[in-house]
PDB file of C-alpha atoms and ligand atoms in Angstrom:
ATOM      1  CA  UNK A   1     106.542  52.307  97.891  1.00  0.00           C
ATOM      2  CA  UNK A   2     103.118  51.253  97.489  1.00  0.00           C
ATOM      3  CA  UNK A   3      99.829  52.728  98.437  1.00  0.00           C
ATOM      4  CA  UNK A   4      99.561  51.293 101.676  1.00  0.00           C
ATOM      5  CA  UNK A   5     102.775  51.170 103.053  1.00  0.00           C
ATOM      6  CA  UNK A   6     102.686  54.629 102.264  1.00  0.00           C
ATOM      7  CA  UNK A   7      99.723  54.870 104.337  1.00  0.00           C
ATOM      8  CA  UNK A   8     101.073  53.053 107.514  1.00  0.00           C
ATOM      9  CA  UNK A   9     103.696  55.151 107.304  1.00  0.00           C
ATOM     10  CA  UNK A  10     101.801  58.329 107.137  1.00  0.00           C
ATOM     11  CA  UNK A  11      99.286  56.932 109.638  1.00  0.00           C
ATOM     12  CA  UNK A  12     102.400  56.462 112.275  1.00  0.00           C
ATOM     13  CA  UNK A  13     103.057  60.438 112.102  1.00  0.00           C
ATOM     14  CA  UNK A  14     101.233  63.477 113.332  1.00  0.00           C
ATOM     15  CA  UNK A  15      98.113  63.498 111.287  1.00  0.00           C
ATOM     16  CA  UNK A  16      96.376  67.362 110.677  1.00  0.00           C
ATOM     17  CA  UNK A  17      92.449  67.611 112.075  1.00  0.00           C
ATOM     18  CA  UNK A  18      91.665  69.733 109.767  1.00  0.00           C
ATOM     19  CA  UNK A  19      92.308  69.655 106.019  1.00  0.00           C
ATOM     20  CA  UNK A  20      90.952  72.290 103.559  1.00  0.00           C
ATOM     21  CA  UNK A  21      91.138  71.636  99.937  1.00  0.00           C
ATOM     22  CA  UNK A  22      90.445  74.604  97.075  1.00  0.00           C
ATOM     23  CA  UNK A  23      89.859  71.508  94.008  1.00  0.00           C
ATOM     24  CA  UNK A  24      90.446  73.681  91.421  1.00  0.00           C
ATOM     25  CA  UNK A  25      91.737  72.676  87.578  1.00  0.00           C
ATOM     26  CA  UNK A  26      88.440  70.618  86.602  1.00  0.00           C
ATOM     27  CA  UNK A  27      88.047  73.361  83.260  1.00  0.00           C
ATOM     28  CA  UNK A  28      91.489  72.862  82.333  1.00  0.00           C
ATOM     29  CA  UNK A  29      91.436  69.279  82.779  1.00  0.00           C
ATOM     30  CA  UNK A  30      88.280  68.951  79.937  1.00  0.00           C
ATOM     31  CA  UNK A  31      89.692  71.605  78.126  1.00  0.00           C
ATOM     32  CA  UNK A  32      92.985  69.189  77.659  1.00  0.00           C
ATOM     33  CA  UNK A  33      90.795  66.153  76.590  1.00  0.00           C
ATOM     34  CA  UNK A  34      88.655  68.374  74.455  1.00  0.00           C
ATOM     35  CA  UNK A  35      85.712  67.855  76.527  1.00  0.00           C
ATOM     36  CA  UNK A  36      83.378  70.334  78.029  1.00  0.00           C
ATOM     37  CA  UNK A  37      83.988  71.612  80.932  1.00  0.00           C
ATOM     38  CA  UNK A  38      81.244  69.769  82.661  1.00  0.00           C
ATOM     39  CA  UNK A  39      82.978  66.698  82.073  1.00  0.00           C
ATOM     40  CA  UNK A  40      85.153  67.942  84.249  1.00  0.00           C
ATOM     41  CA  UNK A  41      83.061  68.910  86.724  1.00  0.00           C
ATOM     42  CA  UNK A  42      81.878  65.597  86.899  1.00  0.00           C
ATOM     43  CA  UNK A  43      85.075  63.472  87.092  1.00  0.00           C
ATOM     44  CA  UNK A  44      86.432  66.337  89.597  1.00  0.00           C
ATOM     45  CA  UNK A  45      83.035  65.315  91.829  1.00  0.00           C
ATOM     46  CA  UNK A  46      83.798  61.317  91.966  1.00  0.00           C
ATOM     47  CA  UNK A  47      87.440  62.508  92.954  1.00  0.00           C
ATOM     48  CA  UNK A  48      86.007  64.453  95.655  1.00  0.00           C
ATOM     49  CA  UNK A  49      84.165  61.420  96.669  1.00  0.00           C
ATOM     50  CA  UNK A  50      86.621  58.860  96.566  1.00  0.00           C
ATOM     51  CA  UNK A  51      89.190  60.781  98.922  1.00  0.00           C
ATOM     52  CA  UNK A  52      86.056  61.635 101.196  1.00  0.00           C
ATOM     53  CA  UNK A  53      85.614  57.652 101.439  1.00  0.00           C
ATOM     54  CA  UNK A  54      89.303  57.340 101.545  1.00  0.00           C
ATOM     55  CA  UNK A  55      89.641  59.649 104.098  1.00  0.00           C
ATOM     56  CA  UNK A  56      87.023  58.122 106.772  1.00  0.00           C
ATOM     57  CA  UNK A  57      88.275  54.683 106.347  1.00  0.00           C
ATOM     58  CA  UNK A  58      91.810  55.158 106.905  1.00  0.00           C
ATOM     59  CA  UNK A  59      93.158  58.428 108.442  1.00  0.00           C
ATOM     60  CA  UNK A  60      92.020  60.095 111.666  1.00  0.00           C
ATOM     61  CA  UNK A  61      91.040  63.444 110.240  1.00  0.00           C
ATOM     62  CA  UNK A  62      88.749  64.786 112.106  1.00  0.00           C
ATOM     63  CA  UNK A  63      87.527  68.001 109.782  1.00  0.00           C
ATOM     64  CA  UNK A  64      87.941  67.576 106.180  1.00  0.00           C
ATOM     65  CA  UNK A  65      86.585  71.094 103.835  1.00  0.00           C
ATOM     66  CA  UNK A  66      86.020  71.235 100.326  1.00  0.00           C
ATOM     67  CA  UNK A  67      85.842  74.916  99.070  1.00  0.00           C
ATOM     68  CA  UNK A  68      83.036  73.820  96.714  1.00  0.00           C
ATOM     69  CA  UNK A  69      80.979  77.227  95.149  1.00  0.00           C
ATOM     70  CA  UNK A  70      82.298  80.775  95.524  1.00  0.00           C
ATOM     71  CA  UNK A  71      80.518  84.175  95.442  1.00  0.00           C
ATOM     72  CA  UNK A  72      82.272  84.777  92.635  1.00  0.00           C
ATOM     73  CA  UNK A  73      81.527  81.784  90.954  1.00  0.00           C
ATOM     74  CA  UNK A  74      77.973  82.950  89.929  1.00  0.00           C
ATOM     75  CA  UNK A  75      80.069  85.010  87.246  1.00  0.00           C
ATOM     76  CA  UNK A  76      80.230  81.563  84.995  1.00  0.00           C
ATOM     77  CA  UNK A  77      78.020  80.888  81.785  1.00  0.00           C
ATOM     78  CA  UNK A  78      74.292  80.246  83.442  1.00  0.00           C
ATOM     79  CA  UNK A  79      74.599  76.720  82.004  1.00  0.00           C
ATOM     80  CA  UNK A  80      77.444  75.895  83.891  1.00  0.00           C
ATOM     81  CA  UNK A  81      76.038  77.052  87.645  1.00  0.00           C
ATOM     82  CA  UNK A  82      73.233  75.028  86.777  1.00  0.00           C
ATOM     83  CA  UNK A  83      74.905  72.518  86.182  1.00  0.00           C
ATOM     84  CA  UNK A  84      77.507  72.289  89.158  1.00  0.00           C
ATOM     85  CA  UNK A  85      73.921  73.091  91.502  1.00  0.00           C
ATOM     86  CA  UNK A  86      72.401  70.012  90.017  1.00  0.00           C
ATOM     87  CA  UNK A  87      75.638  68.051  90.441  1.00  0.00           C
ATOM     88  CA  UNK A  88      76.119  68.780  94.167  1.00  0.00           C
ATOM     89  CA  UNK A  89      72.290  68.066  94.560  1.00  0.00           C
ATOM     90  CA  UNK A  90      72.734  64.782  92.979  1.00  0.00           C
ATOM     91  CA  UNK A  91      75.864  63.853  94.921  1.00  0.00           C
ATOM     92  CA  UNK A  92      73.851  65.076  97.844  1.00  0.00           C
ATOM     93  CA  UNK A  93      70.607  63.471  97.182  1.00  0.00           C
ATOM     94  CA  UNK A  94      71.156  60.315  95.692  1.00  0.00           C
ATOM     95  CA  UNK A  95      74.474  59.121  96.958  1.00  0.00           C
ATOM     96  CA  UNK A  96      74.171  61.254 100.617  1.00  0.00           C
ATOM     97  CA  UNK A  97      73.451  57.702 101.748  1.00  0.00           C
ATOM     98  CA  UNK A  98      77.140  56.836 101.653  1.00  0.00           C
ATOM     99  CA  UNK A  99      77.820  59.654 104.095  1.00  0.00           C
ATOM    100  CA  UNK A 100      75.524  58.179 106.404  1.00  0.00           C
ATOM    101  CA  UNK A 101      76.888  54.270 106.188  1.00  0.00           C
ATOM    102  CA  UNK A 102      80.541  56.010 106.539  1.00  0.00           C
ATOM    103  CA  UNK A 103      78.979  57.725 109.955  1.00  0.00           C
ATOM    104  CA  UNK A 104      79.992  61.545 108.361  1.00  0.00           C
ATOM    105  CA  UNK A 105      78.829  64.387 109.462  1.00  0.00           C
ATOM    106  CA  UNK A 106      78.151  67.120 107.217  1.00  0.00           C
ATOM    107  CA  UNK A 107      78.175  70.547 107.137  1.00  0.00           C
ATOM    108  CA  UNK A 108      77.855  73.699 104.852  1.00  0.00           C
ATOM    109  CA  UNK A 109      79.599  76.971 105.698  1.00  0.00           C
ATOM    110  CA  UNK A 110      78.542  80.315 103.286  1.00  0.00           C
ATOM    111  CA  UNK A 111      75.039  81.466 102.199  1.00  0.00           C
ATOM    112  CA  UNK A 112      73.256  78.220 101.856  1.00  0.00           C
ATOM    113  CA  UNK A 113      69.914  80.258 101.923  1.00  0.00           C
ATOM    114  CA  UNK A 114      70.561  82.104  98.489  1.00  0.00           C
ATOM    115  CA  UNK A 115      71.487  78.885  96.742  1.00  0.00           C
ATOM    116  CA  UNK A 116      68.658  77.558  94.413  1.00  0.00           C
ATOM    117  CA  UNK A 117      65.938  76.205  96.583  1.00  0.00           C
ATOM    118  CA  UNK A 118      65.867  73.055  95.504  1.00  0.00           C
ATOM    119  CA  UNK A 119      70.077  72.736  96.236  1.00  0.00           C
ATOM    120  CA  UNK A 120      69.358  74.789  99.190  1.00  0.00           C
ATOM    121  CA  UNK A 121      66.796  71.907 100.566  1.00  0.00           C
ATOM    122  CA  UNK A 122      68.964  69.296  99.647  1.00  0.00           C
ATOM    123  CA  UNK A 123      71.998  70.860 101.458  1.00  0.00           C
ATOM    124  CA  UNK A 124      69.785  71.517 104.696  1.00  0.00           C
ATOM    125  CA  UNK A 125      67.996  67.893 104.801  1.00  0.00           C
ATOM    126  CA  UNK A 126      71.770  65.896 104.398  1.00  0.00           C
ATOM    127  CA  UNK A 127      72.780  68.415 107.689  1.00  0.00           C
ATOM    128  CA  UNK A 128      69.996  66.963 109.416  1.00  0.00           C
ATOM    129  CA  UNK A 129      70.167  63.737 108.193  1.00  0.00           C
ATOM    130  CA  UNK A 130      73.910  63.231 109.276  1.00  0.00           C
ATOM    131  CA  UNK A 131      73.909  65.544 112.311  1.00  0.00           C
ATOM    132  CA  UNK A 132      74.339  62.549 115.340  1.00  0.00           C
ATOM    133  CA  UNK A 133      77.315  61.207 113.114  1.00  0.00           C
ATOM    134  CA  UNK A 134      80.319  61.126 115.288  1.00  0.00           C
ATOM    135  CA  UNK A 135      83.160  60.087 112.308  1.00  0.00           C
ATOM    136  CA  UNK A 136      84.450  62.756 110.025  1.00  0.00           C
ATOM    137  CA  UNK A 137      83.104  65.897 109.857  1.00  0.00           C
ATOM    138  CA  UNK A 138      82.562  67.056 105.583  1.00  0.00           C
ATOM    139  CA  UNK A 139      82.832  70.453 105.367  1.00  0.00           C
ATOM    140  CA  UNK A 140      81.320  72.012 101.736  1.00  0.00           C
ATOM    141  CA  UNK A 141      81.755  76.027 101.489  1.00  0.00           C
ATOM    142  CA  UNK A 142      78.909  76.578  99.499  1.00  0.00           C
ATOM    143  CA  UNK A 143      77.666  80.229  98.111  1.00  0.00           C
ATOM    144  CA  UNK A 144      81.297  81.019 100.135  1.00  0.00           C
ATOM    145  CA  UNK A 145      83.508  84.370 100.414  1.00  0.00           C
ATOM    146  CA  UNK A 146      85.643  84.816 103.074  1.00  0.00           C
ATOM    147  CA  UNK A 147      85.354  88.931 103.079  1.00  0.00           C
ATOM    148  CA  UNK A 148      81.322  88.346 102.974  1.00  0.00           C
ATOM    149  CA  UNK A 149      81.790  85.519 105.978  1.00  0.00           C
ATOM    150  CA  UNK A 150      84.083  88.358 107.753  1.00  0.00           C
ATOM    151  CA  UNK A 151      81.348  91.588 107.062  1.00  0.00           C
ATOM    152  CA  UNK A 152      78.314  88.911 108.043  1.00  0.00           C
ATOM    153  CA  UNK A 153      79.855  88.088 111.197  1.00  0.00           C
ATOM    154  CA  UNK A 154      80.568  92.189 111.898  1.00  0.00           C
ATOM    155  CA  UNK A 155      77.381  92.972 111.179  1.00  0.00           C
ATOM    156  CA  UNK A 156      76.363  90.181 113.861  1.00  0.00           C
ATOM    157  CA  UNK A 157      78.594  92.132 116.256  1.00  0.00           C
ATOM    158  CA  UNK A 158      77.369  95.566 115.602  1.00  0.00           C
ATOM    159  CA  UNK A 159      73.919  94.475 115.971  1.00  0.00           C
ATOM    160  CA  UNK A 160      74.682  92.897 119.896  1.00  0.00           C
ATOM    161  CA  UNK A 161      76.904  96.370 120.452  1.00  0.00           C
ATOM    162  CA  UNK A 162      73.085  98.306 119.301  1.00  0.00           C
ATOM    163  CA  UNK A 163      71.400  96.556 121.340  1.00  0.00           C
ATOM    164  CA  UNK A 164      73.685  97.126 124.300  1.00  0.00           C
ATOM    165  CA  UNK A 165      75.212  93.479 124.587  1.00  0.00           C
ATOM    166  CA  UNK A 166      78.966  94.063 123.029  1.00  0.00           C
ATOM    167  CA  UNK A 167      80.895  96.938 123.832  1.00  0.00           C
ATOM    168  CA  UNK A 168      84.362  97.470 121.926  1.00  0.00           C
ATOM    169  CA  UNK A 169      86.513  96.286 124.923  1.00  0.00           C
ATOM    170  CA  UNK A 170      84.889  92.511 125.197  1.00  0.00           C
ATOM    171  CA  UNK A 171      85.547  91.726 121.499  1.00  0.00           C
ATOM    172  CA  UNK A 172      88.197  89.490 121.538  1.00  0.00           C
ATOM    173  CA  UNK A 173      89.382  86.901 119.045  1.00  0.00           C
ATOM    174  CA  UNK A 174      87.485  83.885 119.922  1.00  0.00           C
ATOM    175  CA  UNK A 175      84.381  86.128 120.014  1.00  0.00           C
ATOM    176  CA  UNK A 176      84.958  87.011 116.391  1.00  0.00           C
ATOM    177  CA  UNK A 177      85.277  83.233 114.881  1.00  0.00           C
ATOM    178  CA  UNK A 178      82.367  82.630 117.385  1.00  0.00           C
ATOM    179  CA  UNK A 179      80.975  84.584 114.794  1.00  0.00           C
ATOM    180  CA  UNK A 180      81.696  82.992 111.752  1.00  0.00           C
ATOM    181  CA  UNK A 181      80.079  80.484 109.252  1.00  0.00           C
ATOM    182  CA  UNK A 182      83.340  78.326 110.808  1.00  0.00           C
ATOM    183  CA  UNK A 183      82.408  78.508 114.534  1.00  0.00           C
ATOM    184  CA  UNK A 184      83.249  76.059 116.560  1.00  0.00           C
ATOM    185  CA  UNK A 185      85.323  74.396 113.570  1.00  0.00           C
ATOM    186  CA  UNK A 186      89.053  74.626 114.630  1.00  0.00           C
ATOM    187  CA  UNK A 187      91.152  76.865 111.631  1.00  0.00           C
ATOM    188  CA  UNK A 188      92.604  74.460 109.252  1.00  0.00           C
ATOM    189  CA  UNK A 189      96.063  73.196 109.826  1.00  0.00           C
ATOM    190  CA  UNK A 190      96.645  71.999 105.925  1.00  0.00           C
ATOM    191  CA  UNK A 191      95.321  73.736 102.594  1.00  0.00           C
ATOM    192  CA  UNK A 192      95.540  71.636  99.670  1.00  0.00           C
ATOM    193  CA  UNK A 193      95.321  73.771  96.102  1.00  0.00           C
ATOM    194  CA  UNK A 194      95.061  72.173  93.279  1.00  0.00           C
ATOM    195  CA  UNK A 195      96.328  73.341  89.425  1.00  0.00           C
ATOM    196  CA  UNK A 196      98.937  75.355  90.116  1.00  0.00           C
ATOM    197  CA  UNK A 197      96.969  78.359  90.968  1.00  0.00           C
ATOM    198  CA  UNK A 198      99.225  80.285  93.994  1.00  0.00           C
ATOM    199  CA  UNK A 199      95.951  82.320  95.608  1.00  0.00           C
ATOM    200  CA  UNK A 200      93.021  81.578  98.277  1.00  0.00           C
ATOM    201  CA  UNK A 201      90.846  83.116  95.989  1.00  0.00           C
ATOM    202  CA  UNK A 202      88.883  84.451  99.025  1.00  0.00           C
ATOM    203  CA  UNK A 203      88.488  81.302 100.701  1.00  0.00           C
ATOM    204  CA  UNK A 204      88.727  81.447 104.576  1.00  0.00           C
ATOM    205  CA  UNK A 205      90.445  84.560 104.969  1.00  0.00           C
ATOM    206  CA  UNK A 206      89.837  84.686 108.352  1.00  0.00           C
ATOM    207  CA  UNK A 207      90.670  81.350 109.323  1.00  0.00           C
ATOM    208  CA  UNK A 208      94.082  80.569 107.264  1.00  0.00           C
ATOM    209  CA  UNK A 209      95.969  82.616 109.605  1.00  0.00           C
ATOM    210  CA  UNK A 210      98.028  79.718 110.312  1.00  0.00           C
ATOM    211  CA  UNK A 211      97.559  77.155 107.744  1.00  0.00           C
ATOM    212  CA  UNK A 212     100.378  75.134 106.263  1.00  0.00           C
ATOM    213  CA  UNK A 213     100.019  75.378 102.453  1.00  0.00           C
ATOM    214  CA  UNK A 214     100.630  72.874  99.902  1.00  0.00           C
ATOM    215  CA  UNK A 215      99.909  73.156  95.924  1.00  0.00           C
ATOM    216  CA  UNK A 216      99.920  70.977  93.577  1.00  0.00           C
ATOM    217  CA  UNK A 217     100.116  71.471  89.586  1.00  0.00           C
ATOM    218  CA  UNK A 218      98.291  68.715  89.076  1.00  0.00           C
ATOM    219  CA  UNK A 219      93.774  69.361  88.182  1.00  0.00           C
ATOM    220  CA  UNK A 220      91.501  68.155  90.645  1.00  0.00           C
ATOM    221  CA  UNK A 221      90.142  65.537  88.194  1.00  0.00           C
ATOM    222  CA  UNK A 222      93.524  63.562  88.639  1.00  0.00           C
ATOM    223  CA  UNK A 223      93.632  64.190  92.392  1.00  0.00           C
ATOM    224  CA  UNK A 224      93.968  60.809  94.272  1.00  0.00           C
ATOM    225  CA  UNK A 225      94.580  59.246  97.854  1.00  0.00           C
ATOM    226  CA  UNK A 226      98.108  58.598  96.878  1.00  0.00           C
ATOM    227  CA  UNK A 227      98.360  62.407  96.141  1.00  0.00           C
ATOM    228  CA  UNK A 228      96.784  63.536  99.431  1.00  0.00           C
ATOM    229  CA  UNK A 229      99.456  60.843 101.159  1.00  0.00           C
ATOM    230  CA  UNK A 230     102.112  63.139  99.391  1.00  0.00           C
ATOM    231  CA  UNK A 231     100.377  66.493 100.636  1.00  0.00           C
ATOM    232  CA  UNK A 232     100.594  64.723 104.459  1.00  0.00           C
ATOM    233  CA  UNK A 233     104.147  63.344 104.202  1.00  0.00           C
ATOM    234  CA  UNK A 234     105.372  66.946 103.409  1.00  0.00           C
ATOM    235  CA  UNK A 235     102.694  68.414 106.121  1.00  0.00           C
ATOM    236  CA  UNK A 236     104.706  66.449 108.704  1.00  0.00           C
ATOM    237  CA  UNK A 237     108.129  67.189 108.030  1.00  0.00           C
ATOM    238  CA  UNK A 238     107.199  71.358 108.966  1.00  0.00           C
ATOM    239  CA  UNK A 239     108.044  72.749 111.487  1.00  0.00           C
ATOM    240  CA  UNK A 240     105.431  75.189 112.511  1.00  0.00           C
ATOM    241  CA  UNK A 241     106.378  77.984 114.328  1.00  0.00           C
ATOM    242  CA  UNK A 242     103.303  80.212 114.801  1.00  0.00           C
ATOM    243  CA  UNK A 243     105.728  83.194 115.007  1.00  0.00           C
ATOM    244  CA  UNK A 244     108.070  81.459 117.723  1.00  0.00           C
ATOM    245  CA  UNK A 245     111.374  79.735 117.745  1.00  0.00           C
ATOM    246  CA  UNK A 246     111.950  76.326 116.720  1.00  0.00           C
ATOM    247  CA  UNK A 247     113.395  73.817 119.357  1.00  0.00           C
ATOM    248  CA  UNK A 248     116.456  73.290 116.982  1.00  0.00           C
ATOM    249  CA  UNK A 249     117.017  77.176 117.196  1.00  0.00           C
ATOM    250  CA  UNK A 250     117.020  77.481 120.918  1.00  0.00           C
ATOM    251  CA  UNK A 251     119.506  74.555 121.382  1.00  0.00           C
ATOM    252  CA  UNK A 252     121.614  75.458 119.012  1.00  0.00           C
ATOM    253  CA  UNK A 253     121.712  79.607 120.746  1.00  0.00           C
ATOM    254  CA  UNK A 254     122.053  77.850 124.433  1.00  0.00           C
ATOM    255  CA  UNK A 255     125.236  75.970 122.736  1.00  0.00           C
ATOM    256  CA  UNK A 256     123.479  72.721 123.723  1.00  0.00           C
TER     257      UNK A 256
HETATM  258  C1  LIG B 301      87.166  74.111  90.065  1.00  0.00           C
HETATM  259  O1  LIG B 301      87.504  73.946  88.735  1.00  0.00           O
HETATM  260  C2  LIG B 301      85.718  73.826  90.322  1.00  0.00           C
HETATM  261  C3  LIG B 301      84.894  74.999  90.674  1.00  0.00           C
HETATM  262  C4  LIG B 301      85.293  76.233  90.800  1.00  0.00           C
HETATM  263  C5  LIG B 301      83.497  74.748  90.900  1.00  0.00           C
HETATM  264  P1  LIG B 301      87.351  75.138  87.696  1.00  0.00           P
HETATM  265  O2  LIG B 301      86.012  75.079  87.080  1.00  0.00           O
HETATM  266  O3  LIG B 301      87.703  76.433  88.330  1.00  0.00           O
HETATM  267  O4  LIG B 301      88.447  74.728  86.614  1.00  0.00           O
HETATM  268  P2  LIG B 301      89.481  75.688  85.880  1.00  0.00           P
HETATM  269  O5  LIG B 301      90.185  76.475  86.926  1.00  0.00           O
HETATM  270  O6  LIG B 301      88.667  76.550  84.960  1.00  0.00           O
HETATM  271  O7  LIG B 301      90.395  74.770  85.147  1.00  0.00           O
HETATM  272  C1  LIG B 302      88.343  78.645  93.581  1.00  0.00           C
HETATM  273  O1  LIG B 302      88.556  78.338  92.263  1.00  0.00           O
HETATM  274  C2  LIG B 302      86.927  78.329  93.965  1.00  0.00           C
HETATM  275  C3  LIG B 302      86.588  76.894  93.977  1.00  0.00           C
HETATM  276  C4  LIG B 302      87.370  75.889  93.763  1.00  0.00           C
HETATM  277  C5  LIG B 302      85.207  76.641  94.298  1.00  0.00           C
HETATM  278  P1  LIG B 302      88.300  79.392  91.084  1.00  0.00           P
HETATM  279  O2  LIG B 302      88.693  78.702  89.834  1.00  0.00           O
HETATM  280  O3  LIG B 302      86.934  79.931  91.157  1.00  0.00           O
HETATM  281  O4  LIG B 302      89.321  80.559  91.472  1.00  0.00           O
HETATM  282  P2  LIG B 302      90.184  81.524  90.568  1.00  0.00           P
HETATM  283  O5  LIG B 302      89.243  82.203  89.614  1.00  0.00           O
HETATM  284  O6  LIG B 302      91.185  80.669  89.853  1.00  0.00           O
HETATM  285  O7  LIG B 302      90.866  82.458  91.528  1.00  0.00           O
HETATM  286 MG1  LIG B 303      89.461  77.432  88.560  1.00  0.00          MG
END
């Protein structure tokens, strides 16, 4: 089947609104090629790009995240943080304008402050810049940990129960991810891994409570839309339970 009756048909079933994506495998792919691994890094990035634009134009996702820079990703070479900073500046800076003509929104969730200024200004002007855009909402988790998001937004909590505005009983759920560097972002229904790798790798710990998963062995740098049209095809024939009983189940008990 081709491309886009593989979309139509994917388009005619239930389509997730949100879809996180750990785009891991960009090393491995250079490393294969004998390249450096910034090639990569840079091939991975105009992936990313292309299923962004793919993604606005022809599905209805409303949330798409890309689990960009981790906390523990500051434990690479020097040379190669500086050089995936400048890259997501660039992308930001001098192509953020395709973001705006495709009406996206974007956002940043993790410690945007303690990113490199200059990245860090970047980041915070293509927030503003794209803030009254009403199409899909770009996600990057940036200078993100999921146990840091969790112990920032306790901290949060204990500082309200201090000041006498929390006590133990109203903490609830919702006031939690209320919280987080996710509120008001519904939990993702689909997480797309890339290269194998079977592991969040501390990415939304909080949030994936519920999350169909789907991996992939292929690297991020040969990631396309015809691969994300396989990741939704298998995302709709699930059944998700969230811990109850499918309808299949209960007929089948009732003898109907
Ligand atoms: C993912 O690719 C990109 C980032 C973490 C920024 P990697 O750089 O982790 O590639 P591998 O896993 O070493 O192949
Ligand atoms: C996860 O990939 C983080 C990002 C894609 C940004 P890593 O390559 O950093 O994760 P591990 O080391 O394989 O767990
Ligand atoms: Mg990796």
């Amino acid at each position: 089947m081709n491309l886009e009756d593989r979309l139509e048909e994917i388009q005619r079933g239930v389509i997730p609104e949100h879809v996180a994506i750990i785009p891991d495998g960009n090393g491995r792919w250079a490393h294969n090629r004998g390249l450096e691994r910034k090639e990569g890094h840079k091939r991975g990035t105009e992936r990313a790009e292309d299923l962004i634009e793919f993604i606005s134009k022809e599905l209805p996702i409303k949330y798409l995240t890309f689990y960009t820079f981790s906390t523990e990703n500051w434990s690479r070479p020097d040379e190669e943080v500086e050089f995936l900073m400048s890259l997501l500046k660039d992308l930001l800076g001098e192509r953020g304008m395709k973001l705006l003509k495709n009406n996206i929104r974007f956002r940043a969730i993790g410690k945007v402050d303690e990113l490199p200024e200059r990245t860090a200004r970047v980041v915070k002007e293509t927030i503003n810049h794209t803030a009254d855009n009403k199409g899909l909402e770009l996600i990057m988790a940036l200078n993100y940990g999921g146990r840091q998001e969790i112990i920032s937004a306790t901290r949060k909590l204990i500082s309200l129960a201090e000041d006498g505005e929390l006590s133990g009983e109203e903490l609830s759920e919702e006031l939690f991810q209320s919280h987080l560097f996710t509120s008001g972002i519904p939990d993702p229904d689909l997480l797309i891994r890339t290269s194998g790798e079977r592991r969040v790798s501390n990415f939304m710990l909080w949030q994936l409570a519920y999350t169909e998963f789907w991996i992939t062995n292929r690297l991020w740098p040969g990631f396309k839309p015809e691969h994300l049209l396989e990741a939704l095809g298998d995302f709709q024939r699930r059944d998700r339970r969230f811990g109850g009983v499918d309808k299949g189940n209960l007929l089948s008990e009732n003898g109907n």
